[in-house]
mmCIF file of C-alpha atoms and ligand atoms in Angstrom:
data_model
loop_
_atom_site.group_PDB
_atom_site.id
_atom_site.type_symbol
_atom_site.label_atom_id
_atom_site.label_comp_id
_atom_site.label_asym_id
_atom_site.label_seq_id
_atom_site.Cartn_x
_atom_site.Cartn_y
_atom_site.Cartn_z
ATOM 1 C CA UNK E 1 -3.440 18.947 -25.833
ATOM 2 C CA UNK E 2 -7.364 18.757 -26.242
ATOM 3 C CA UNK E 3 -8.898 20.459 -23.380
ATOM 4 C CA UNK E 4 -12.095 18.378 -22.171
ATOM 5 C CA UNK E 5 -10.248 15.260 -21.278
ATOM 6 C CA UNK E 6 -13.127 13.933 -18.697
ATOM 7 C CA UNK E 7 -12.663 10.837 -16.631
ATOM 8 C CA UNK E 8 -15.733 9.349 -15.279
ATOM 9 C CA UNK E 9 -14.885 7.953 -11.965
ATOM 10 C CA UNK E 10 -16.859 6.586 -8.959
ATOM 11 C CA UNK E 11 -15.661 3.178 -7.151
ATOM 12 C CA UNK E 12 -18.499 1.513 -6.955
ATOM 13 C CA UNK E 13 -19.761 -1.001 -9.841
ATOM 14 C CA UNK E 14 -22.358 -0.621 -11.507
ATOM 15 C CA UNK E 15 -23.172 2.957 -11.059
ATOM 16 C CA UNK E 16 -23.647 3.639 -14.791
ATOM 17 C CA UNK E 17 -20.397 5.064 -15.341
ATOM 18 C CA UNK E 18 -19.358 2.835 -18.875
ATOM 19 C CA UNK E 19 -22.538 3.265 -19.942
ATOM 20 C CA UNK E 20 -22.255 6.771 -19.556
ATOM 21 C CA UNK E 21 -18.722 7.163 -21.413
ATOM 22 C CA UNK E 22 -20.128 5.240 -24.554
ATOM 23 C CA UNK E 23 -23.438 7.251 -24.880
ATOM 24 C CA UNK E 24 -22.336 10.547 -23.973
ATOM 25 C CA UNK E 25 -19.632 9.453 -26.514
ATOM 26 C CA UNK E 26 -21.690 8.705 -29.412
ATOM 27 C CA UNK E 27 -24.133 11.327 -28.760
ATOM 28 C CA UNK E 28 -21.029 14.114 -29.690
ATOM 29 C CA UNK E 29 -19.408 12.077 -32.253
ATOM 30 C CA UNK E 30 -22.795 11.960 -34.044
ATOM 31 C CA UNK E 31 -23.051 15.563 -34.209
ATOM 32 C CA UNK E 32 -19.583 15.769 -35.923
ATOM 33 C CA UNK E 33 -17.746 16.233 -32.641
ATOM 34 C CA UNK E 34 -14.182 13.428 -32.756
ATOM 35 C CA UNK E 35 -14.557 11.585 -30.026
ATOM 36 C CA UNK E 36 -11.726 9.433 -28.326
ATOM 37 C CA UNK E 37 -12.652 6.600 -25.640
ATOM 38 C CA UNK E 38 -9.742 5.542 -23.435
ATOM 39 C CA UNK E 39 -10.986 1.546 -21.556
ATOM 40 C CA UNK E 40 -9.503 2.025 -18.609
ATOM 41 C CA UNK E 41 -10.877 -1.012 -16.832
ATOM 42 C CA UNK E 42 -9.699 -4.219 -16.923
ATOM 43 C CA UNK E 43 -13.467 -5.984 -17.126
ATOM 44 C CA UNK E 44 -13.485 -3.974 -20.826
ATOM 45 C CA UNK E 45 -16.918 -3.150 -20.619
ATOM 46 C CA UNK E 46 -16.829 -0.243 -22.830
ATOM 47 C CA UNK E 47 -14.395 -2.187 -25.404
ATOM 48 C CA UNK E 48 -17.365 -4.856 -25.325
ATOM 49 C CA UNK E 49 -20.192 -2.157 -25.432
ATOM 50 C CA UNK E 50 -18.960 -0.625 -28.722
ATOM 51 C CA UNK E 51 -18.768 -4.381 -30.227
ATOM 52 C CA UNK E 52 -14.571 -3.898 -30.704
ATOM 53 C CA UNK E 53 -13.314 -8.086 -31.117
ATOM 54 C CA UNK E 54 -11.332 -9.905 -29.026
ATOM 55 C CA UNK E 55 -8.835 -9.591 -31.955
ATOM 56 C CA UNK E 56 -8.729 -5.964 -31.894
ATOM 57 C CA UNK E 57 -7.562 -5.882 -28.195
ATOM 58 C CA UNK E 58 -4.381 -7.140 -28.131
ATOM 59 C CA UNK E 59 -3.028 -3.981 -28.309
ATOM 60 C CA UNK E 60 -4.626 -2.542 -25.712
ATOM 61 C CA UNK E 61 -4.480 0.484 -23.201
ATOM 62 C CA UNK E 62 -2.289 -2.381 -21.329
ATOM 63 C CA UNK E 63 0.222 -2.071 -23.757
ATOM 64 C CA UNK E 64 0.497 1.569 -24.481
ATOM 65 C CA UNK E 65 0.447 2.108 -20.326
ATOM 66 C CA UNK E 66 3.514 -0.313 -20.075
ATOM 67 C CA UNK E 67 5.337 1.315 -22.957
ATOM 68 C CA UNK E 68 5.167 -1.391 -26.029
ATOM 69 C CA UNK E 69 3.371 0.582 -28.225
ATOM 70 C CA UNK E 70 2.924 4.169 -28.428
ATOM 71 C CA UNK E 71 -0.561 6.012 -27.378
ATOM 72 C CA UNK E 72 -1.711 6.666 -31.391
ATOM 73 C CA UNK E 73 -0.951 3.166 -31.686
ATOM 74 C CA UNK E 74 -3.640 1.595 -29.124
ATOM 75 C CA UNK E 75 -6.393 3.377 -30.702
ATOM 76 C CA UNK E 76 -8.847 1.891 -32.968
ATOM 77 C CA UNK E 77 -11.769 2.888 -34.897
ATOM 78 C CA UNK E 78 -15.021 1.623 -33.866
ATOM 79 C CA UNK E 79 -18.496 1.024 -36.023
ATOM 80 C CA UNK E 80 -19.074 5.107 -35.176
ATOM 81 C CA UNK E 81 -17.821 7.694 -37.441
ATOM 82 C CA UNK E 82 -15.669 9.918 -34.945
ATOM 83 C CA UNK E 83 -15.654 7.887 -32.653
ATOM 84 C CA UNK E 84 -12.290 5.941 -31.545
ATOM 85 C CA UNK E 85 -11.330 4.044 -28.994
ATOM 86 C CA UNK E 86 -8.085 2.492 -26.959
ATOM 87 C CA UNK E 87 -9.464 -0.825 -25.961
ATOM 88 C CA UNK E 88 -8.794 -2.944 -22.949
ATOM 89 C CA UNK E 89 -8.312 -6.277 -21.650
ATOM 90 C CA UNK E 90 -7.889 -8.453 -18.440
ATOM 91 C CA UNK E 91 -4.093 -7.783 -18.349
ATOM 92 C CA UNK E 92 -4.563 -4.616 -17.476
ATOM 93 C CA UNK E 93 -5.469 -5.349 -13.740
ATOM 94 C CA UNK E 94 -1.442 -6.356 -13.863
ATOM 95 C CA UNK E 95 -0.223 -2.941 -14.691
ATOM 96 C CA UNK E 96 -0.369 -1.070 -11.202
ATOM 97 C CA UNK E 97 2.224 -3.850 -9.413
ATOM 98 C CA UNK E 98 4.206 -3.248 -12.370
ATOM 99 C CA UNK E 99 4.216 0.810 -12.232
ATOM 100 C CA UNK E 100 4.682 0.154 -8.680
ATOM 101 C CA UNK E 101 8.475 1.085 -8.523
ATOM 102 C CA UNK E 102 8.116 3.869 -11.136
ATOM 103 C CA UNK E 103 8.807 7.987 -9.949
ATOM 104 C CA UNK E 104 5.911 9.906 -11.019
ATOM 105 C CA UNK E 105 3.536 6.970 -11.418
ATOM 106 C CA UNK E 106 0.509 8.868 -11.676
ATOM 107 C CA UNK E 107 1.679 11.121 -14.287
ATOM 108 C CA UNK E 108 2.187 8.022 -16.902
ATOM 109 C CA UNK E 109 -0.965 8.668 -18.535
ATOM 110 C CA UNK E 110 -0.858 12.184 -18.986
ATOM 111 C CA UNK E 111 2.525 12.383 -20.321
ATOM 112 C CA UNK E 112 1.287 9.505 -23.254
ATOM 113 C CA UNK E 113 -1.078 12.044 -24.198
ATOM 114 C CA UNK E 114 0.763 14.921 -24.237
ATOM 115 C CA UNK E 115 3.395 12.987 -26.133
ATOM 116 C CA UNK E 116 0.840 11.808 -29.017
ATOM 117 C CA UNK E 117 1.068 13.146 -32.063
ATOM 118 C CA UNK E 118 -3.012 12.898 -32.403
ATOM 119 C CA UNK E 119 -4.756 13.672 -29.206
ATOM 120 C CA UNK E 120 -5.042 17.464 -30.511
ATOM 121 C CA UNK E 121 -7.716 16.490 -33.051
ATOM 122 C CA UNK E 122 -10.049 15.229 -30.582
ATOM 123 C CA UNK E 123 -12.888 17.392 -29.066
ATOM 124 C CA UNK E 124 -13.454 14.858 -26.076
ATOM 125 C CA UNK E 125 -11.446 12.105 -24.429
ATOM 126 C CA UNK E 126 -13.248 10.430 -22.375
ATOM 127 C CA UNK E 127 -11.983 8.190 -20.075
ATOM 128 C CA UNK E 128 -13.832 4.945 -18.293
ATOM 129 C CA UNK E 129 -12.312 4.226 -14.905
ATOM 130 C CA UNK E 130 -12.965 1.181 -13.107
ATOM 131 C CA UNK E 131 -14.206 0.779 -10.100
ATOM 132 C CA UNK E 132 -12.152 1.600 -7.603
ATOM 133 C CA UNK E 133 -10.013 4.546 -6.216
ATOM 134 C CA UNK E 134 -6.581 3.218 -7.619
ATOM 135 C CA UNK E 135 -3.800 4.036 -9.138
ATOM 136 C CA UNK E 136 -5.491 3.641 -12.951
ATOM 137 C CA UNK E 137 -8.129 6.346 -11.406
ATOM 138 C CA UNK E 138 -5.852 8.600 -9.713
ATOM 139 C CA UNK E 139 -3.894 8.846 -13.332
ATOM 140 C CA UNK E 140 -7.153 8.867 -15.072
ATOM 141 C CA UNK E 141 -7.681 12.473 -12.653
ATOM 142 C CA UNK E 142 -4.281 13.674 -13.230
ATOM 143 C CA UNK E 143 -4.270 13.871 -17.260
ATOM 144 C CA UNK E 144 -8.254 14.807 -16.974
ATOM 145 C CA UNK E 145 -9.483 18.542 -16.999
ATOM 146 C CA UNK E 146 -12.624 17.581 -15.161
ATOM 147 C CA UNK E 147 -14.269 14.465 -13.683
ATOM 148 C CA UNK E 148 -17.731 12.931 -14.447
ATOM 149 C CA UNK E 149 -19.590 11.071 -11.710
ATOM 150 C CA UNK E 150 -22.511 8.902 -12.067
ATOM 151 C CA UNK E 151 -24.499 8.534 -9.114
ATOM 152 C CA UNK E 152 -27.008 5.961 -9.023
ATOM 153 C CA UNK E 153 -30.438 6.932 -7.325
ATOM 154 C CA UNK E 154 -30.321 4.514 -4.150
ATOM 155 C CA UNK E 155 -30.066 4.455 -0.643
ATOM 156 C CA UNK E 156 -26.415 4.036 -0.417
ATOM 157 C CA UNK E 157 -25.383 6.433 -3.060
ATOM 158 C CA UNK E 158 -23.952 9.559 -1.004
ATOM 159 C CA UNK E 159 -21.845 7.102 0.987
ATOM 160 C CA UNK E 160 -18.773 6.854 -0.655
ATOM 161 C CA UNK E 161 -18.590 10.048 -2.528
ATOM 162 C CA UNK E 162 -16.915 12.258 0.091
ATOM 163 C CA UNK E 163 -14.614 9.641 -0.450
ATOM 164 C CA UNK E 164 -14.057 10.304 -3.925
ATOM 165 C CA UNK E 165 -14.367 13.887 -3.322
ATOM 166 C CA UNK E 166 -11.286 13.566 -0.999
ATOM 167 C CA UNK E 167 -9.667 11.782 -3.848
ATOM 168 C CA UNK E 168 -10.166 14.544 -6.161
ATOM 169 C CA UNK E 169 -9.301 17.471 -3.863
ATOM 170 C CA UNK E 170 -6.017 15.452 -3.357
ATOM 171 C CA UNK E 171 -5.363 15.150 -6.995
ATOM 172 C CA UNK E 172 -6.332 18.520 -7.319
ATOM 173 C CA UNK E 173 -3.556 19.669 -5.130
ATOM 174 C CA UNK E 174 -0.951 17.535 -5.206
ATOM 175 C CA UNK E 175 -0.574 16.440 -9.443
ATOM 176 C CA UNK E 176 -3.496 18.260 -11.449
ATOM 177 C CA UNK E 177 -4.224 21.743 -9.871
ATOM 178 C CA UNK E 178 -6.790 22.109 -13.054
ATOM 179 C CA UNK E 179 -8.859 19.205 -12.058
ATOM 180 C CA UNK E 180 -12.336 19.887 -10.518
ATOM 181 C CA UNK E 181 -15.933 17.699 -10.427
ATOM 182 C CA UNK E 182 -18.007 19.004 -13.633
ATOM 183 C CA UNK E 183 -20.245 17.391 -12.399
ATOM 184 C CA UNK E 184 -22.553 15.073 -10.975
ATOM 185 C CA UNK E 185 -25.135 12.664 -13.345
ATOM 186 C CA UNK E 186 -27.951 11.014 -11.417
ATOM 187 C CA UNK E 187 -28.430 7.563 -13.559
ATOM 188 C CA UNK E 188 -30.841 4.502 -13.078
ATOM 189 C CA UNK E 189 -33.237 7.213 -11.807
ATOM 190 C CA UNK E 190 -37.109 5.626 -11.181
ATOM 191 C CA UNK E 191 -39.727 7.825 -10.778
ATOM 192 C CA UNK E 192 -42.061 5.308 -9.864
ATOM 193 C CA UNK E 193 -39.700 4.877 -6.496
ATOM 194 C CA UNK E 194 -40.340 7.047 -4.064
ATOM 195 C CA UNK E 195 -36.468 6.447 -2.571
ATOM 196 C CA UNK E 196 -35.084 7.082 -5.969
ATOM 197 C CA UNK E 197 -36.934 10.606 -5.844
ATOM 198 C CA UNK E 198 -35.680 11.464 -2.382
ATOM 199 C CA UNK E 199 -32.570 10.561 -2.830
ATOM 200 C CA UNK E 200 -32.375 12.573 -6.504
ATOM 201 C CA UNK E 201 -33.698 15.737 -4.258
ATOM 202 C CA UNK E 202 -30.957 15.176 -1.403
ATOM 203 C CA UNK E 203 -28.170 14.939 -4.036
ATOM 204 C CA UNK E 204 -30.012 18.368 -5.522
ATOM 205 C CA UNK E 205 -30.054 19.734 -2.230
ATOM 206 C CA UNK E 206 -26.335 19.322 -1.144
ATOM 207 C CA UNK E 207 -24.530 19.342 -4.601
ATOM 208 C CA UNK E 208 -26.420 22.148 -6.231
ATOM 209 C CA UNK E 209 -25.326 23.201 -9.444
ATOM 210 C CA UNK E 210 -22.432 20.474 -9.719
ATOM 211 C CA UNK E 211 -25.573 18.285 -10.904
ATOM 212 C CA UNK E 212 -26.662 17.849 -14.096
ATOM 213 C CA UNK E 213 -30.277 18.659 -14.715
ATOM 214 C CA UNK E 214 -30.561 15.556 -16.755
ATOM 215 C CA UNK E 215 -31.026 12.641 -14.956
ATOM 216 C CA UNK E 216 -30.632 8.996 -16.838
ATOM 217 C CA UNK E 217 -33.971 6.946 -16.105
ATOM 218 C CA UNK E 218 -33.869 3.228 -15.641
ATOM 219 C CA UNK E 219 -34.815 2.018 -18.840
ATOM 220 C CA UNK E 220 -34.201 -1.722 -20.194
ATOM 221 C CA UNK E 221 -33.132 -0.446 -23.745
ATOM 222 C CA UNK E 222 -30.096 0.783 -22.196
ATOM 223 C CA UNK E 223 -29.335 -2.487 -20.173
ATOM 224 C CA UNK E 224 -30.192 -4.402 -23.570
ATOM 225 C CA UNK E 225 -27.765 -2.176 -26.136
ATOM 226 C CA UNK E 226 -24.054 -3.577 -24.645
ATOM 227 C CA UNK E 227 -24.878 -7.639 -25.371
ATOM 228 C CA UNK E 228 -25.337 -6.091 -29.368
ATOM 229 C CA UNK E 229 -22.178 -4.187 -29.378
ATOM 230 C CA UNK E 230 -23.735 -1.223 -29.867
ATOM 231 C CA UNK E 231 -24.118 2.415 -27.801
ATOM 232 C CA UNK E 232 -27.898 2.624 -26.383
ATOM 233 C CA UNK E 233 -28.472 5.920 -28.633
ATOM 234 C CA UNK E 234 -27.447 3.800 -31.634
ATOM 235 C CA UNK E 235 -29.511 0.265 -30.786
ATOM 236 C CA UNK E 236 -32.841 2.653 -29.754
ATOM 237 C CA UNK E 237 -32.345 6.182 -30.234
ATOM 238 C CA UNK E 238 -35.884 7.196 -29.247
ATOM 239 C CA UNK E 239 -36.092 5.039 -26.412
ATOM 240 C CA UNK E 240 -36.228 7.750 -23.079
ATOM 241 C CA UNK E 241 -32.754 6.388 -21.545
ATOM 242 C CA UNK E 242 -31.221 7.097 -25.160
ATOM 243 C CA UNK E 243 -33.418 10.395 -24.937
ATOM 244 C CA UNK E 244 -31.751 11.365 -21.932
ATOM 245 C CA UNK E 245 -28.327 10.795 -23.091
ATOM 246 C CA UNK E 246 -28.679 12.667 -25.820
ATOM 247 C CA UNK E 247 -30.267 15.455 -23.374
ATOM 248 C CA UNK E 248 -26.774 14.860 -21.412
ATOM 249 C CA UNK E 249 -24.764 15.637 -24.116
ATOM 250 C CA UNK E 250 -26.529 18.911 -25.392
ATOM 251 C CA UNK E 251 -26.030 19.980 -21.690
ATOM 252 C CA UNK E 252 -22.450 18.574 -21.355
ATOM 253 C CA UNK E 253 -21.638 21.080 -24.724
ATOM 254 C CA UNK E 254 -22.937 23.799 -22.905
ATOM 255 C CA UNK E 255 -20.932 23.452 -20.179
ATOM 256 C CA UNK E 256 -17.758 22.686 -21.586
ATOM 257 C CA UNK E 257 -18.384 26.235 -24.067
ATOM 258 C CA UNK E 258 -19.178 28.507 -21.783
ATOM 259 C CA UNK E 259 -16.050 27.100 -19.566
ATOM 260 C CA UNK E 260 -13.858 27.756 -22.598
ATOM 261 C CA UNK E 261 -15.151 31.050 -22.882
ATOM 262 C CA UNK E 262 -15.026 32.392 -19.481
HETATM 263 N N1 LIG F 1 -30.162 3.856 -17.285
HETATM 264 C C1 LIG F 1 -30.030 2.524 -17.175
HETATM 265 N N2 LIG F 1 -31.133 1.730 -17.215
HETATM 266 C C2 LIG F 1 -31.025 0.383 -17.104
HETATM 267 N N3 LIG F 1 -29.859 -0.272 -16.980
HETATM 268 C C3 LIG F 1 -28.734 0.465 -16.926
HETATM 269 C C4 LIG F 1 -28.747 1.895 -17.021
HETATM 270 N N4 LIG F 1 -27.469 2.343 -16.949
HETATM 271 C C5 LIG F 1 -26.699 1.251 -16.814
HETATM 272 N N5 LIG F 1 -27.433 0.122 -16.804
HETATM 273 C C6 LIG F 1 -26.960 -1.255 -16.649
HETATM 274 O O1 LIG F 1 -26.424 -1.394 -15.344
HETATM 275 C C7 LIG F 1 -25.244 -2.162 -15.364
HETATM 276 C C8 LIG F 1 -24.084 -1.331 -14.818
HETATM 277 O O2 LIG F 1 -23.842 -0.225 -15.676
HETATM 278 P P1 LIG F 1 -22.359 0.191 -16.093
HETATM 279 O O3 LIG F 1 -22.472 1.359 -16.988
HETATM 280 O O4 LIG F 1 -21.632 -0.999 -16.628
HETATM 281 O O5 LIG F 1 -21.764 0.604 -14.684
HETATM 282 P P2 LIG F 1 -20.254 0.799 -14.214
HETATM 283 O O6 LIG F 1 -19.415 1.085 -15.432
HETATM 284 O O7 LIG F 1 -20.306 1.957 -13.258
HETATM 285 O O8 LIG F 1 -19.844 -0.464 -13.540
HETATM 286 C C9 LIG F 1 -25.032 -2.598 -16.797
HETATM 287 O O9 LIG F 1 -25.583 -3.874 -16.967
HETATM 288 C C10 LIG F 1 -25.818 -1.576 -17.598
HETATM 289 O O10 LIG F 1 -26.259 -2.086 -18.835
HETATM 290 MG MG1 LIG F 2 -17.697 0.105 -16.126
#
C-alpha cells in the first residue's frame, strides 16, 4: 500500500482544508508525481473544485464505502494528468447510520485500500475530510499515515485543536499506531492584520516544528479558482496564494523523503 496516505482533517468549515487537498494535489501531480484524491465530504467541494460533472458522481466514494462498487471503480480521472479522484455526493452524509451496526467500522476505509488492486501506483492519497470529528474522519485517520491540518489565522483558531489532537492520539492508539500530525499549515494568513500575525507567532510558538514554514496568504485568486472547476495553481499559477502552494508542496516532498529515509 502507498505510504503517504494524508488526510487533511480539522472540524471546523472553512479552514482551507479542500482547498488545500486540490492544490497541494496538483502541485505533485504536475511534477510527475500520481496523485489520488479521495472526496470525503458530503458538500463535494473538492469533486466541484476539480470541475468533475454531476454525471461523473454517481459512483461515488458513497458507493465504494457501502460496498456496490469496488475502490478502483469510484475513481475517475480529472482535467490533470496524474491526478485522479473518487468523487462525492450528498448521499454520503447517509453512510455513517448505515455503518452504524458494522464491527470494525472505522477500519472500512482502510481495508478498501488495501484491497485495491491500484492504490500501489499512487505517490499521494490525499484525503478531504469534512468538517467534523466523525466517523468518515476517524476512518479517514485510521487508513492515513499522517494527518494535515489547516489552521486558519484567527482569533478562534487554537480552540478546537486540542480537540482534534485528542482525536488523533486516540486513533493513534487504539486503530492506527502509525498515525501522527505531519503537520500544521497556517492558511488565509494576512499580513496586513495584526491578529493574523499574532496568532501565526502563537501557533509557531506552541507547535514548533509540526508547522509548516509556508503559510497560505489570503488571496482572492484562490477563492475565485473552485466556481471554474479548476485547482488555484492551474486558474493563476503566479498569483502568491498559488505561489505558496506550490512552496507547500516542495516542502511537503521534503518531508515525506527524508521520513522514508530515516
Ligand atoms: N488562501 C485563501 N485565500 C482566499 N480564500 C480562500 C483561501 N483558502 C480558502 N479560501 C476560500 O475559503 C473558503 C473555505 O475554504 P475551503 O478550502 O473550502 O475550506 P474547508 O474545506 O476547510 O471547509 C472557500 O470559499 C475557499 O475558496
Ligand atoms: Mg472542504
Amino acid at each position: 500500500m502507498s505510504s503517504n496516505v494524508i488526510a487533511i482533517c480539522n472540524q471546523k468549515g472553512g479552514v482551507g482544508k479542500t482547498t488545500t487537498a486540490i492544490n497541494l494535489a496538483a502541485a505533485l501531480a504536475g511534477i510527475g508525481k500520481k496523485i489520488l484524491i479521495l472526496d470525503l465530504d458530503p458538500q463535494g467541494n473538492a469533486s466541484t473544485g476539480l470541475g468533475i460533472e454531476y454525471s461523473e458522481r454517481r459512483n461515488s466514494i458513497y458507493e465504494v464505502l457501502s460496498n456496490t462498487i469496488s475502490f478502483d471503480e469510484g475513481v475517475k480521472k480529472t482535467n490533470l494528468e496524474n491526478l485522479f479522484i473518487i468523487p462525492s455526493n450528498v448521499e454520503l452524509s447517509g453512510i455513517e447510520p448505515e455503518l452504524a451496526n458494522e464491527n470494525d467500522k472505522a477500519f472500512v476505509l482502510k481495508s478498501l485500500m488495501n484491497n485495491s488492486d491500484s492504490i500501489n501506483k499512487y505517490d499521494y492519497v490525499f484525503i478531504d475530510c469534512p468538517p467534523a470529528l466523525s466517523l468518515l474522519t476517524v476512518m479517514a485517520m485510521t487508513a492515513a499515515s499522517s494527518v494535515l491540518v489547516p489552521l486558519q489565522c484567527e482569533f478562534f483558531a487554537l480552540e478546537g485543536l486540542s480537540q482534534l489532537i485528542k482525536t488523533v492520539d486516540r486513533v493513534h492508539k487504539n486503530l492506527n499506531p502509525s498515525l501522527s500530525i505531519d503537520g500544521i499549515i497556517l492558511t488565509m494568513f494576512d499580513k496586513r492584520n495584526k491578529l493574523s500575525t499574532q496568532v501565526a507567532m502563537d501557533v509557531k510558538k506552541h507547535l514548533q516544528e509540526k508547522v509548516f514554514d509556508t503559510m497560505i496568504p489570503r488571496n482572492v485568486r484562490v477563492s475565485e479558482a473552485p466556481s471554474f472547476g479548476m485547482p488555484a495553481i492551474i486558474y493563476d499559477r503566479r498569483s502568491k496564494g498559488s505561489q505558496a502552494y506550490l512552496q507547500l508542496a516542495d516542502e511537503i516532498l521534503r518531508r515525506t523523503n527524508s521520513k522514508e529515509a530515516a
